[in-house]
mmCIF file of C-alpha atoms in Angstrom:
data_model
loop_
_atom_site.group_PDB
_atom_site.id
_atom_site.type_symbol
_atom_site.label_atom_id
_atom_site.label_comp_id
_atom_site.label_asym_id
_atom_site.label_seq_id
_atom_site.Cartn_x
_atom_site.Cartn_y
_atom_site.Cartn_z
ATOM 1 C CA MET A 1 80.244 62.627 55.005
ATOM 2 C CA ALA A 2 80.827 59.932 52.386
ATOM 3 C CA ASP A 3 79.240 60.281 48.973
ATOM 4 C CA ILE A 4 75.922 58.352 48.820
ATOM 5 C CA GLU A 5 77.073 56.320 45.807
ATOM 6 C CA GLU A 6 80.241 55.341 47.675
ATOM 7 C CA LEU A 7 78.118 54.243 50.670
ATOM 8 C CA ARG A 8 75.821 52.301 48.320
ATOM 9 C CA ASN A 9 78.818 50.394 46.927
ATOM 10 C CA MET A 10 80.049 49.649 50.451
ATOM 11 C CA VAL A 11 76.613 48.277 51.424
ATOM 12 C CA SER A 12 76.432 46.223 48.179
ATOM 13 C CA SER A 13 79.662 44.421 49.158
ATOM 14 C CA PHE A 14 78.357 43.416 52.643
ATOM 15 C CA ARG A 15 77.686 39.815 53.632
ATOM 16 C CA VAL A 16 74.518 38.728 55.479
ATOM 17 C CA SER A 17 76.124 39.217 58.905
ATOM 18 C CA GLU A 18 77.147 42.834 58.140
ATOM 19 C CA LEU A 19 73.726 43.671 56.660
ATOM 20 C CA GLN A 20 72.037 42.299 59.812
ATOM 21 C CA VAL A 21 74.324 44.351 62.096
ATOM 22 C CA LEU A 22 73.595 47.506 60.073
ATOM 23 C CA LEU A 23 69.806 46.979 60.012
ATOM 24 C CA GLY A 24 69.773 46.127 63.732
ATOM 25 C CA PHE A 25 71.770 49.293 64.469
ATOM 26 C CA ALA A 26 69.243 51.373 62.479
ATOM 27 C CA GLY A 27 66.305 49.706 64.257
ATOM 28 C CA ARG A 28 65.040 47.909 61.129
ATOM 29 C CA ASN A 29 63.896 44.306 60.567
ATOM 30 C CA LYS A 30 67.028 42.146 60.131
ATOM 31 C CA SER A 31 65.429 38.821 59.167
ATOM 32 C CA GLY A 32 65.102 37.454 55.652
ATOM 33 C CA ARG A 33 67.249 36.418 52.665
ATOM 34 C CA LYS A 34 70.350 38.286 51.585
ATOM 35 C CA HIS A 35 68.721 40.185 48.682
ATOM 36 C CA GLU A 36 65.851 41.289 50.994
ATOM 37 C CA LEU A 37 68.349 42.539 53.602
ATOM 38 C CA LEU A 38 70.332 44.321 50.880
ATOM 39 C CA LEU A 39 67.267 46.101 49.461
ATOM 40 C CA ARG A 40 66.275 47.135 53.016
ATOM 41 C CA ALA A 41 69.782 48.487 53.697
ATOM 42 C CA LEU A 42 69.841 50.386 50.398
ATOM 43 C CA HIS A 43 66.421 51.858 51.233
ATOM 44 C CA LEU A 44 68.059 53.310 54.362
ATOM 45 C CA LEU A 45 70.378 55.329 52.087
ATOM 46 C CA ARG A 46 67.569 56.422 49.750
ATOM 47 C CA SER A 47 65.537 57.779 52.647
ATOM 48 C CA GLY A 48 68.519 59.866 53.831
ATOM 49 C CA CYS A 49 70.315 58.161 56.700
ATOM 50 C CA SER A 50 71.785 59.887 59.740
ATOM 51 C CA PRO A 51 75.540 60.493 60.183
ATOM 52 C CA ALA A 52 75.571 57.719 62.823
ATOM 53 C CA VAL A 53 74.285 55.170 60.255
ATOM 54 C CA GLN A 54 76.795 56.435 57.667
ATOM 55 C CA ILE A 55 79.592 55.974 60.203
ATOM 56 C CA LYS A 56 78.317 52.466 60.987
ATOM 57 C CA ILE A 57 78.469 51.590 57.257
ATOM 58 C CA LYS A 58 82.073 52.849 57.095
ATOM 59 C CA GLU A 59 82.968 50.968 60.270
ATOM 60 C CA LEU A 60 81.581 47.671 58.919
ATOM 61 C CA TYR A 61 83.314 48.230 55.561
ATOM 62 C CA CYS A 62 86.667 49.070 57.195
ATOM 63 C CA ARG A 63 86.367 46.003 59.425
ATOM 64 C CA ARG A 64 85.858 43.795 56.361
ATOM 65 C CA TYR A 65 88.532 45.447 54.178
ATOM 66 C CA PRO A 66 91.012 46.842 56.749
ATOM 67 C CA ARG A 67 93.350 48.575 54.277
ATOM 68 C CA THR A 68 90.689 50.246 52.090
ATOM 69 C CA PHE A 69 90.503 53.471 54.069
ATOM 70 C CA ASP A 70 93.093 55.418 55.954
ATOM 71 C CA GLY A 71 91.643 56.100 59.404
ATOM 72 C CA LEU A 72 93.733 59.240 59.848
ATOM 73 C CA GLN A 73 92.484 60.632 56.541
ATOM 74 C CA ASP A 74 88.823 60.347 57.559
ATOM 75 C CA LEU A 75 89.388 61.532 61.138
ATOM 76 C CA ALA A 76 88.431 65.204 60.636
ATOM 77 C CA ALA A 77 85.291 64.361 58.655
ATOM 78 C CA LEU A 78 84.122 61.879 61.282
ATOM 79 C CA LYS A 79 84.799 64.323 64.129
ATOM 80 C CA SER A 80 82.716 67.105 62.592
ATOM 81 C CA SER A 81 79.855 64.798 61.634
ATOM 82 C CA ILE A 82 79.648 63.304 65.146
ATOM 83 C CA LYS A 83 79.731 66.775 66.716
ATOM 84 C CA SER A 84 76.878 67.928 64.505
ATOM 85 C CA TYR A 85 74.927 64.688 65.067
ATOM 86 C CA PHE A 86 75.113 64.891 68.854
ATOM 87 C CA HIS A 87 74.589 68.718 68.825
ATOM 88 C CA ILE A 88 77.665 69.437 70.940
ATOM 89 C CA ASP A 89 77.668 72.913 72.473
ATOM 90 C CA SER A 90 80.465 74.413 74.536
ATOM 91 C CA GLY A 91 80.592 72.727 77.933
ATOM 92 C CA ALA A 92 78.434 69.770 76.803
ATOM 93 C CA THR A 93 79.631 66.219 77.233
ATOM 94 C CA ILE A 94 79.324 63.096 75.110
ATOM 95 C CA VAL A 95 78.385 59.840 76.767
ATOM 96 C CA SER A 96 80.481 56.910 75.599
ATOM 97 C CA SER A 97 78.825 55.375 72.526
ATOM 98 C CA ASP A 98 78.698 51.808 71.211
ATOM 99 C CA LEU A 99 80.249 53.047 67.946
ATOM 100 C CA PRO A 100 83.859 51.839 67.833
ATOM 101 C CA LEU A 101 85.108 53.267 64.525
ATOM 102 C CA GLN A 102 87.664 50.705 63.509
ATOM 103 C CA THR A 103 90.062 51.312 60.643
ATOM 104 C CA GLY A 104 93.179 49.625 59.383
ATOM 105 C CA HIS A 105 95.493 52.134 61.080
ATOM 106 C CA SER A 106 93.804 53.042 64.336
ATOM 107 C CA ASP A 107 90.869 52.353 66.617
ATOM 108 C CA LEU A 108 88.844 55.494 67.014
ATOM 109 C CA GLN A 109 86.611 55.565 70.112
ATOM 110 C CA LEU A 110 84.132 58.078 71.498
ATOM 111 C CA GLN A 111 84.923 58.972 75.086
ATOM 112 C CA GLN A 112 83.156 60.893 77.837
ATOM 113 C CA VAL A 113 84.833 64.261 77.347
ATOM 114 C CA SER A 114 84.041 67.939 77.350
ATOM 115 C CA CYS A 115 84.128 69.885 74.111
ATOM 116 C CA ASP A 116 87.448 71.526 74.970
ATOM 117 C CA SER A 117 89.259 68.201 74.887
ATOM 118 C CA PRO A 118 89.662 66.006 71.800
ATOM 119 C CA VAL A 119 86.578 63.948 70.936
ATOM 120 C CA PHE A 120 88.631 60.983 69.716
ATOM 121 C CA HIS A 121 91.222 58.816 71.322
ATOM 122 C CA GLU A 122 93.642 57.417 68.789
ATOM 123 C CA SER A 123 95.593 54.290 69.722
ATOM 124 C CA LYS A 124 98.969 53.469 68.159
ATOM 125 C CA PRO A 125 98.803 51.616 64.833
ATOM 126 C CA MET A 126 98.999 47.838 65.221
ATOM 127 C CA MET A 127 100.467 46.570 61.960
ATOM 128 C CA ASN A 128 102.354 43.405 61.092
ATOM 129 C CA MET A 129 105.128 44.538 58.741
ATOM 130 C CA GLN A 130 105.964 40.955 57.689
ATOM 131 C CA GLN A 131 102.560 40.261 56.096
ATOM 132 C CA PRO A 132 101.170 43.378 54.416
ATOM 133 C CA THR A 133 97.516 43.126 53.366
ATOM 134 C CA PRO A 134 97.121 43.594 49.598
ATOM 135 C CA LEU A 135 95.725 47.003 48.696
ATOM 136 C CA MET A 136 92.052 47.114 47.719
ATOM 137 C CA ALA A 137 91.082 47.953 44.154
ATOM 138 C CA PRO A 138 89.295 51.340 43.892
ATOM 139 C CA VAL A 139 85.481 51.162 43.949
ATOM 140 C CA HIS A 140 85.254 53.097 40.658
ATOM 141 C CA PRO A 141 88.505 52.708 38.667
ATOM 142 C CA ASP A 142 89.105 55.235 35.903
ATOM 143 C CA VAL A 143 88.316 52.597 33.251
ATOM 144 C CA GLN A 144 87.130 53.515 29.759
ATOM 145 C CA MET A 145 85.449 50.928 27.554
ATOM 146 C CA LYS A 146 86.011 50.801 23.802
ATOM 147 C CA ALA A 147 83.152 52.378 21.866
ATOM 148 C CA LEU A 148 81.011 49.845 19.988
ATOM 149 C CA PRO A 149 80.128 50.969 16.422
ATOM 150 C CA PHE A 150 76.652 49.391 16.498
ATOM 151 C CA TYR A 151 75.586 51.110 19.757
ATOM 152 C CA ASP A 152 75.124 54.730 20.817
ATOM 153 C CA VAL A 153 75.433 55.179 24.605
ATOM 154 C CA LEU A 154 72.451 57.161 25.927
ATOM 155 C CA ASP A 155 73.200 56.908 29.674
ATOM 156 C CA VAL A 156 75.535 55.282 32.218
ATOM 157 C CA LEU A 157 73.440 53.263 34.714
ATOM 158 C CA ILE A 158 76.387 51.809 36.695
ATOM 159 C CA LYS A 159 79.780 53.408 36.022
ATOM 160 C CA PRO A 160 82.788 51.020 35.791
ATOM 161 C CA SER A 161 83.023 49.292 39.188
ATOM 162 C CA SER A 162 85.787 46.985 40.468
ATOM 163 C CA LEU A 163 84.969 43.349 41.028
ATOM 164 C CA GLY A 164 87.838 43.370 43.564
ATOM 165 C CA THR A 165 90.428 40.718 44.406
ATOM 166 C CA HIS A 166 89.869 40.237 48.151
ATOM 167 C CA ALA A 167 89.417 36.903 49.994
ATOM 168 C CA VAL A 168 91.662 34.923 47.630
ATOM 169 C CA GLN A 169 91.139 31.771 49.715
ATOM 170 C CA ARG A 170 87.548 31.510 48.428
ATOM 171 C CA PHE A 171 86.957 29.672 45.137
ATOM 172 C CA HIS A 172 84.262 32.064 43.945
ATOM 173 C CA HIS A 173 83.553 35.711 44.662
ATOM 174 C CA GLU A 174 80.134 37.315 44.631
ATOM 175 C CA LYS A 175 79.150 40.959 44.308
ATOM 176 C CA TYR A 176 75.792 42.737 44.260
ATOM 177 C CA PHE A 177 74.904 45.790 42.174
ATOM 178 C CA ILE A 178 71.718 47.886 42.196
ATOM 179 C CA PHE A 179 70.438 50.321 39.583
ATOM 180 C CA ALA A 180 67.110 52.055 38.969
ATOM 181 C CA LEU A 181 65.648 53.483 35.768
ATOM 182 C CA THR A 182 64.090 56.948 35.509
ATOM 183 C CA PRO A 183 60.562 57.274 34.023
ATOM 184 C CA GLN A 184 62.144 58.802 30.874
ATOM 185 C CA GLN A 185 64.540 55.833 30.469
ATOM 186 C CA VAL A 186 61.676 53.336 30.938
ATOM 187 C CA ARG A 187 59.672 55.195 28.259
ATOM 188 C CA GLU A 188 62.615 55.150 25.809
ATOM 189 C CA VAL A 189 63.070 51.373 26.193
ATOM 190 C CA CYS A 190 59.323 50.605 25.923
ATOM 191 C CA ILE A 191 58.657 52.673 22.780
ATOM 192 C CA SER A 192 61.666 51.044 21.036
ATOM 193 C CA ARG A 193 60.101 47.576 21.296
ATOM 194 C CA ASP A 194 59.924 45.707 18.005
ATOM 195 C CA PHE A 195 57.859 42.527 17.592
ATOM 196 C CA LEU A 196 59.679 39.928 15.508
ATOM 197 C CA PRO A 197 58.352 36.837 13.642
ATOM 198 C CA GLY A 198 57.490 33.946 15.957
ATOM 199 C CA GLY A 199 56.144 36.178 18.752
ATOM 200 C CA ARG A 200 59.632 37.266 19.836
ATOM 201 C CA ARG A 201 60.236 40.858 20.864
ATOM 202 C CA ASP A 202 63.353 42.941 20.715
ATOM 203 C CA TYR A 203 64.263 46.400 21.954
ATOM 204 C CA MET A 204 66.330 48.888 19.947
ATOM 205 C CA VAL A 205 67.014 50.791 23.202
ATOM 206 C CA GLN A 206 68.648 48.271 25.534
ATOM 207 C CA ILE A 207 70.216 47.848 28.963
ATOM 208 C CA GLN A 208 73.745 46.620 28.242
ATOM 209 C CA LEU A 209 76.101 44.939 30.711
ATOM 210 C CA ARG A 210 79.864 45.014 29.984
ATOM 211 C CA PHE A 211 82.947 43.489 31.630
ATOM 212 C CA CYS A 212 86.610 44.329 31.032
ATOM 213 C CA LEU A 213 90.006 44.247 32.721
ATOM 214 C CA ALA A 214 90.395 47.090 35.233
ATOM 215 C CA GLU A 215 93.147 48.689 33.114
ATOM 216 C CA THR A 216 93.300 52.468 32.854
ATOM 217 C CA SER A 217 96.114 52.818 30.263
ATOM 218 C CA CYS A 218 93.773 52.699 27.215
ATOM 219 C CA PRO A 219 90.108 52.007 26.315
ATOM 220 C CA GLN A 220 89.311 48.374 27.114
ATOM 221 C CA GLU A 221 87.720 45.646 25.004
ATOM 222 C CA ASP A 222 85.026 43.385 26.482
ATOM 223 C CA ASN A 223 86.628 40.652 28.571
ATOM 224 C CA TYR A 224 84.918 38.223 30.974
ATOM 225 C CA PRO A 225 86.357 36.949 34.266
ATOM 226 C CA ASN A 226 86.733 33.160 34.669
ATOM 227 C CA SER A 227 83.681 31.043 35.611
ATOM 228 C CA LEU A 228 81.390 34.056 35.244
ATOM 229 C CA CYS A 229 77.785 33.680 36.385
ATOM 230 C CA ILE A 230 75.220 36.522 36.212
ATOM 231 C CA LYS A 231 71.794 36.788 37.831
ATOM 232 C CA VAL A 232 69.494 39.711 37.019
ATOM 233 C CA ASN A 233 66.618 40.129 39.499
ATOM 234 C CA GLY A 234 67.123 36.536 40.661
ATOM 235 C CA LYS A 235 67.084 35.012 37.134
ATOM 236 C CA LEU A 236 70.139 33.443 35.520
ATOM 237 C CA PHE A 237 71.380 35.288 32.431
ATOM 238 C CA PRO A 238 72.618 32.912 29.649
ATOM 239 C CA LEU A 239 76.148 33.816 28.521
ATOM 240 C CA PRO A 240 77.393 33.471 24.906
ATOM 241 C CA GLY A 241 79.013 30.111 24.110
ATOM 242 C CA TYR A 242 82.729 29.377 24.169
ATOM 243 C CA ALA A 243 84.873 30.103 21.127
ATOM 244 C CA PRO A 244 86.652 27.044 19.668
ATOM 245 C CA PRO A 245 90.085 26.734 21.339
ATOM 246 C CA PRO A 246 92.967 27.980 19.124
ATOM 247 C CA LYS A 247 95.252 25.013 19.963
ATOM 248 C CA ASN A 248 94.950 21.690 21.747
ATOM 249 C CA GLY A 249 95.417 22.019 25.477
ATOM 250 C CA VAL A 250 94.661 25.769 25.488
ATOM 251 C CA GLU A 251 92.010 26.741 28.014
ATOM 252 C CA GLN A 252 88.694 27.758 26.439
ATOM 253 C CA LYS A 253 87.696 31.383 26.959
ATOM 254 C CA ARG A 254 84.338 32.972 26.194
ATOM 255 C CA PRO A 255 84.640 35.699 23.545
ATOM 256 C CA GLY A 256 84.083 39.021 25.334
ATOM 257 C CA ARG A 257 81.065 40.943 24.084
ATOM 258 C CA PRO A 258 78.410 43.286 25.489
ATOM 259 C CA LEU A 259 75.426 41.555 27.116
ATOM 260 C CA ASN A 260 71.858 42.684 26.418
ATOM 261 C CA ILE A 261 70.038 42.100 29.748
ATOM 262 C CA THR A 262 66.871 44.085 28.824
ATOM 263 C CA SER A 263 64.602 40.993 28.893
ATOM 264 C CA LEU A 264 65.352 40.430 32.628
ATOM 265 C CA VAL A 265 65.206 44.094 33.699
ATOM 266 C CA ARG A 266 62.131 45.473 35.479
ATOM 267 C CA LEU A 267 60.911 48.213 33.158
ATOM 268 C CA SER A 268 59.603 50.373 36.006
ATOM 269 C CA SER A 269 60.941 53.463 37.739
ATOM 270 C CA ALA A 270 59.370 52.355 41.052
ATOM 271 C CA VAL A 271 61.345 49.121 41.564
ATOM 272 C CA PRO A 272 65.173 48.929 41.534
ATOM 273 C CA ASN A 273 67.033 46.197 39.614
ATOM 274 C CA GLN A 274 69.614 43.906 41.156
ATOM 275 C CA ILE A 275 72.569 42.220 39.430
ATOM 276 C CA VAL A 276 74.518 39.458 41.200
ATOM 277 C CA VAL A 277 77.908 38.609 39.683
ATOM 278 C CA THR A 278 79.823 35.450 40.658
ATOM 279 C CA TRP A 279 83.304 34.742 39.277
ATOM 280 C CA ALA A 280 86.554 32.889 39.966
ATOM 281 C CA PRO A 281 89.485 35.177 40.871
ATOM 282 C CA GLU A 282 92.694 35.168 38.810
ATOM 283 C CA ILE A 283 96.062 36.103 40.275
ATOM 284 C CA GLY A 284 97.214 39.520 39.052
ATOM 285 C CA LYS A 285 93.954 40.325 37.222
ATOM 286 C CA THR A 286 91.190 42.660 38.362
ATOM 287 C CA TYR A 287 87.987 43.067 36.387
ATOM 288 C CA SER A 288 85.491 45.896 36.095
ATOM 289 C CA MET A 289 81.746 45.838 35.415
ATOM 290 C CA SER A 290 79.500 48.584 34.022
ATOM 291 C CA VAL A 291 75.893 48.985 32.818
ATOM 292 C CA TYR A 292 74.693 51.334 30.054
ATOM 293 C CA LEU A 293 71.489 52.405 28.370
ATOM 294 C CA VAL A 294 72.235 52.101 24.637
ATOM 295 C CA ARG A 295 70.508 52.437 21.262
ATOM 296 C CA GLN A 296 71.265 49.648 18.786
ATOM 297 C CA LEU A 297 72.163 50.822 15.277
ATOM 298 C CA THR A 298 71.832 49.077 11.901
ATOM 299 C CA SER A 299 74.393 48.588 9.099
ATOM 300 C CA PRO A 300 72.515 50.954 6.668
ATOM 301 C CA LEU A 301 72.704 53.702 9.327
ATOM 302 C CA LEU A 302 76.444 53.079 9.827
ATOM 303 C CA LEU A 303 76.940 53.217 6.029
ATOM 304 C CA GLN A 304 75.097 56.556 5.982
ATOM 305 C CA ARG A 305 77.416 57.873 8.749
ATOM 306 C CA LEU A 306 80.439 56.622 6.792
ATOM 307 C CA ARG A 307 79.287 58.508 3.673
ATOM 308 C CA MET A 308 78.803 61.653 5.780
ATOM 309 C CA LYS A 309 82.483 61.415 6.826
ATOM 310 C CA GLY A 310 83.313 62.200 3.211
ATOM 311 C CA ILE A 311 84.944 60.417 0.301
ATOM 312 C CA ARG A 312 88.727 60.294 -0.043
ATOM 313 C CA ASN A 313 89.938 62.317 -3.041
ATOM 314 C CA PRO A 314 90.933 60.115 -6.039
ATOM 315 C CA ASP A 315 94.262 62.040 -6.154
ATOM 316 C CA HIS A 316 95.222 60.299 -2.889
ATOM 317 C CA SER A 317 94.960 56.862 -4.561
ATOM 318 C CA ARG A 318 96.786 58.150 -7.662
ATOM 319 C CA ALA A 319 99.678 59.310 -5.458
ATOM 320 C CA LEU A 320 99.692 55.910 -3.706
ATOM 321 C CA ILE A 321 99.861 54.112 -7.094
ATOM 322 C CA LYS A 322 102.759 56.347 -8.247
ATOM 323 C CA GLU A 323 104.599 55.693 -4.987
ATOM 324 C CA LYS A 324 104.218 51.908 -5.407
ATOM 325 C CA LEU A 325 105.389 52.082 -9.054
ATOM 326 C CA THR A 326 108.431 54.251 -8.301
ATOM 327 C CA ALA A 327 111.549 52.123 -8.638
ATOM 328 C CA ASP A 328 113.341 51.478 -5.371
ATOM 329 C CA PRO A 329 117.121 51.961 -6.044
ATOM 330 C CA ASP A 330 117.998 49.331 -3.377
ATOM 331 C CA SER A 331 115.713 46.703 -4.907
ATOM 332 C CA GLU A 332 116.649 44.499 -7.872
ATOM 333 C CA ILE A 333 112.966 43.959 -8.727
ATOM 334 C CA ALA A 334 111.047 46.934 -10.138
ATOM 335 C CA THR A 335 107.223 47.049 -9.915
ATOM 336 C CA THR A 336 105.937 47.879 -13.385
ATOM 337 C CA SER A 337 102.214 47.093 -12.875
ATOM 338 C CA LEU A 338 99.641 46.868 -10.094
ATOM 339 C CA ARG A 339 96.620 44.599 -10.345
ATOM 340 C CA VAL A 340 93.477 45.671 -8.448
ATOM 341 C CA SER A 341 90.188 43.809 -8.795
ATOM 342 C CA LEU A 342 86.849 45.610 -9.106
ATOM 343 C CA MET A 343 85.241 42.580 -7.475
ATOM 344 C CA CYS A 344 84.633 42.640 -3.696
ATOM 345 C CA PRO A 345 86.682 39.889 -1.940
ATOM 346 C CA LEU A 346 83.700 39.361 0.427
ATOM 347 C CA GLY A 347 80.714 39.000 -1.898
ATOM 348 C CA LYS A 348 82.583 38.184 -5.156
ATOM 349 C CA MET A 349 80.468 40.869 -6.852
ATOM 350 C CA ARG A 350 81.340 44.238 -8.384
ATOM 351 C CA LEU A 351 82.165 46.902 -5.771
ATOM 352 C CA THR A 352 79.369 49.410 -5.167
ATOM 353 C CA VAL A 353 80.932 51.390 -2.262
ATOM 354 C CA PRO A 354 84.746 50.854 -2.534
ATOM 355 C CA CYS A 355 86.244 51.115 0.922
ATOM 356 C CA ARG A 356 89.329 50.225 2.959
ATOM 357 C CA ALA A 357 90.848 51.201 6.309
ATOM 358 C CA VAL A 358 93.324 54.097 6.536
ATOM 359 C CA THR A 359 95.568 51.633 8.435
ATOM 360 C CA CYS A 360 95.778 49.323 5.351
ATOM 361 C CA SER A 361 98.703 49.739 2.933
ATOM 362 C CA HIS A 362 97.109 47.941 -0.079
ATOM 363 C CA LEU A 363 95.119 49.532 -2.910
ATOM 364 C CA GLN A 364 92.520 46.743 -3.122
ATOM 365 C CA CYS A 365 89.114 47.812 -1.753
ATOM 366 C CA PHE A 366 86.153 45.870 -0.347
ATOM 367 C CA ASP A 367 82.476 46.788 -0.408
ATOM 368 C CA ALA A 368 81.531 48.951 2.614
ATOM 369 C CA ALA A 369 77.852 47.864 2.715
ATOM 370 C CA LEU A 370 78.752 44.163 2.720
ATOM 371 C CA TYR A 371 81.550 44.627 5.281
ATOM 372 C CA LEU A 372 79.164 46.423 7.687
ATOM 373 C CA GLN A 373 76.446 43.759 7.227
ATOM 374 C CA MET A 374 78.929 41.008 8.102
ATOM 375 C CA ASN A 375 80.145 42.846 11.218
ATOM 376 C CA GLU A 376 76.543 43.508 12.287
ATOM 377 C CA LYS A 377 76.001 39.729 12.465
ATOM 378 C CA LYS A 378 79.411 38.822 13.909
ATOM 379 C CA PRO A 379 81.706 41.746 14.809
ATOM 380 C CA THR A 380 85.337 40.921 13.986
ATOM 381 C CA TRP A 381 86.376 44.150 12.132
ATOM 382 C CA ILE A 382 89.131 42.338 10.189
ATOM 383 C CA CYS A 383 90.119 43.527 6.696
ATOM 384 C CA PRO A 384 89.173 40.801 4.132
ATOM 385 C CA VAL A 385 92.222 41.734 2.012
ATOM 386 C CA CYS A 386 95.144 41.781 4.476
ATOM 387 C CA ASP A 387 93.537 40.179 7.609
ATOM 388 C CA LYS A 388 94.602 43.122 9.786
ATOM 389 C CA LYS A 389 92.350 45.164 12.097
ATOM 390 C CA ALA A 390 90.018 47.472 10.134
ATOM 391 C CA ALA A 391 87.942 49.222 12.787
ATOM 392 C CA TYR A 392 84.816 51.172 11.791
ATOM 393 C CA GLU A 393 86.325 54.535 12.792
ATOM 394 C CA SER A 394 89.330 53.922 10.451
ATOM 395 C CA LEU A 395 87.214 53.121 7.332
ATOM 396 C CA ILE A 396 87.252 55.515 4.384
ATOM 397 C CA ILE A 397 85.380 55.438 1.065
ATOM 398 C CA ASP A 398 87.844 55.617 -1.855
ATOM 399 C CA GLY A 399 86.836 58.140 -4.528
#
């Protein structure tokens, strides 16, 4: 049968009508608001549902997204699960069921047959070749998010999940996600609480929500879909403000960054948490969402890790100076001197920890401690000397 997490994602994508059909089929209460129906349906999975209920979930999912599953591919698995569910012995018969297993390629129906004959009748595929349905995005694309220097990932609470591009005629899409914390995770978050001036509280261990493009070619930076709206356990999560537009007439876009949703999360292992994401689809773009348990780090700790990486041998800089002073035979201008300041371009004070990125070609250094403090407040990771990318992992202390 289908993996429980796969079934959970199918159920999370259901509308009210599908949730009511499923709950009615399982003999459960089907009245109430959408989030109540969803929690009830997910409880069905947690309590270990029968193969018939699993098949019903697949049937409802296939009916909503006809091209997501290949009916022929799942045929053998469905046959064996139905046989085991109805305890078919040799010579026994199956009475026709109200379980039409519809898929995009064929209608699979239970018939009154003996065990010697095939359990399923497969009708010919009915497909319109002129208007192919767009293929569904995978439930869990193989997306990797870029590591954030100021956070250590402790656990993955929701692995990267497609926000999908179906129902393009609708202005806004909505998707539900559920996650639960273990007692150990709850303990880690609670003991990391830090009370700040003014009665505020902050957690060093946080629940972090991240969005990115569903691209699998390389690790992805944080990137929000258009008109994003997030609710955590029914409460609206405030998003960071818009960045100033680069040029007149250019559409404003929120700067992508990780979202700390800890304040809205139920810090209990007994009650699951629900995230509702609403967004406006964009043609040709699919987004992915994921949730992590992370530990926030400080700039002094990152400086300590940088020192532990080791200091670049002074001979390396000497060789670089010689190379820059060597006359180029094709050039009419010879470099006879190089001027390097011992003052940090950031703080305008003498360098204490001279540092630059291995990707930079200049000799001028900046102060590592100051650079990390600035990126702790507002992460840009741009070299203050040449304005090129100077990521944390490419920094080196110059001996």
